[in-house]
Coordinates of C-alpha atoms in Angstrom, one line a residue:
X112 CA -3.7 -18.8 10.5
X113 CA -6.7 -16.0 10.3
X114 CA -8.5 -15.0 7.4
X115 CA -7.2 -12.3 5.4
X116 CA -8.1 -8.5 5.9
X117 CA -9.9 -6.4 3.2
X118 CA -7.2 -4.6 3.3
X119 CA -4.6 -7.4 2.7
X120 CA -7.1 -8.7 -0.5
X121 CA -7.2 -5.0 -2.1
X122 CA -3.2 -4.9 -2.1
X123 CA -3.2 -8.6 -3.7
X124 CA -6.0 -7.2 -6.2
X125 CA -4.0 -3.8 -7.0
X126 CA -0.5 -5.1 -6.9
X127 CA -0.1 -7.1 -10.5
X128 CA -1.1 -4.7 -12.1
X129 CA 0.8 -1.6 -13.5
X130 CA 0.2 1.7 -11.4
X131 CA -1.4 -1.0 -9.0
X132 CA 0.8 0.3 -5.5
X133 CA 0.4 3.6 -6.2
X134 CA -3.4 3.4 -6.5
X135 CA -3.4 0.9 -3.5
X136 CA -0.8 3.5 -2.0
X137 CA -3.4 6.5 -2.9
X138 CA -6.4 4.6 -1.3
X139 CA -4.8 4.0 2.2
X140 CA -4.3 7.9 2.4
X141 CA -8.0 8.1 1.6
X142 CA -9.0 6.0 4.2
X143 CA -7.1 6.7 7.0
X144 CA -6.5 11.0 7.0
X145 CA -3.5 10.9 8.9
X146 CA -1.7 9.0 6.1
X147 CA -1.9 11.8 3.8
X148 CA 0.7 14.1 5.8
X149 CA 3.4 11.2 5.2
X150 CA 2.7 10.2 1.8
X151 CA 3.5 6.5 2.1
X152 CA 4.3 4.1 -0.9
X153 CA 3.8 0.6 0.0
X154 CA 6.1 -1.0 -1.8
X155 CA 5.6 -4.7 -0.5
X156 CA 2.5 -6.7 1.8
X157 CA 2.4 -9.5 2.8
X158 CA 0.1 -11.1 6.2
X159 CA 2.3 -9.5 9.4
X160 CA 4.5 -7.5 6.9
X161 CA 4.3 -4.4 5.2
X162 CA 7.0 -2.1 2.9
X163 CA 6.6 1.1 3.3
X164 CA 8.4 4.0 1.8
X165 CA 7.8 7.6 3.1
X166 CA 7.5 11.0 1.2
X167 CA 10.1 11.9 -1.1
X168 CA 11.8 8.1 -0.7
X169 CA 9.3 7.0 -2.9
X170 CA 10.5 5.4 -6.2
X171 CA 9.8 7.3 -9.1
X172 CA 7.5 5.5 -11.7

């Protein structure tokens, strides 16, 4: 099995903790512009899966 990504470790570090998606969710749209225009939640990650919800799907918290 490969190593995990940095991006993989900053979900595991943000996820426990309350508001911990959202900032994780907040940060992808950061780094990767494109994001921004969808507005994804990630709601789940795991290695070869991801959750995502899109715009006004998200859950409200």
């Amino acid at each position: 099995m490969a190593a995990p990504t940095t991006t993989y470790k900053m979900w595991k570090r943000l996820a426990g903790h309350p508001g911990g998606a959202r900032q994780f969710s907040t940060a992808a749209m950061v780094r990767v512009a494109y994001f921004a225009s969808l507005a994804p939640y990630v709601v789940r990650m795991e290695p070869g899966l991801a959750e995502v919800t899109i715009g006004s799907l998200q859950p409200r918290l």
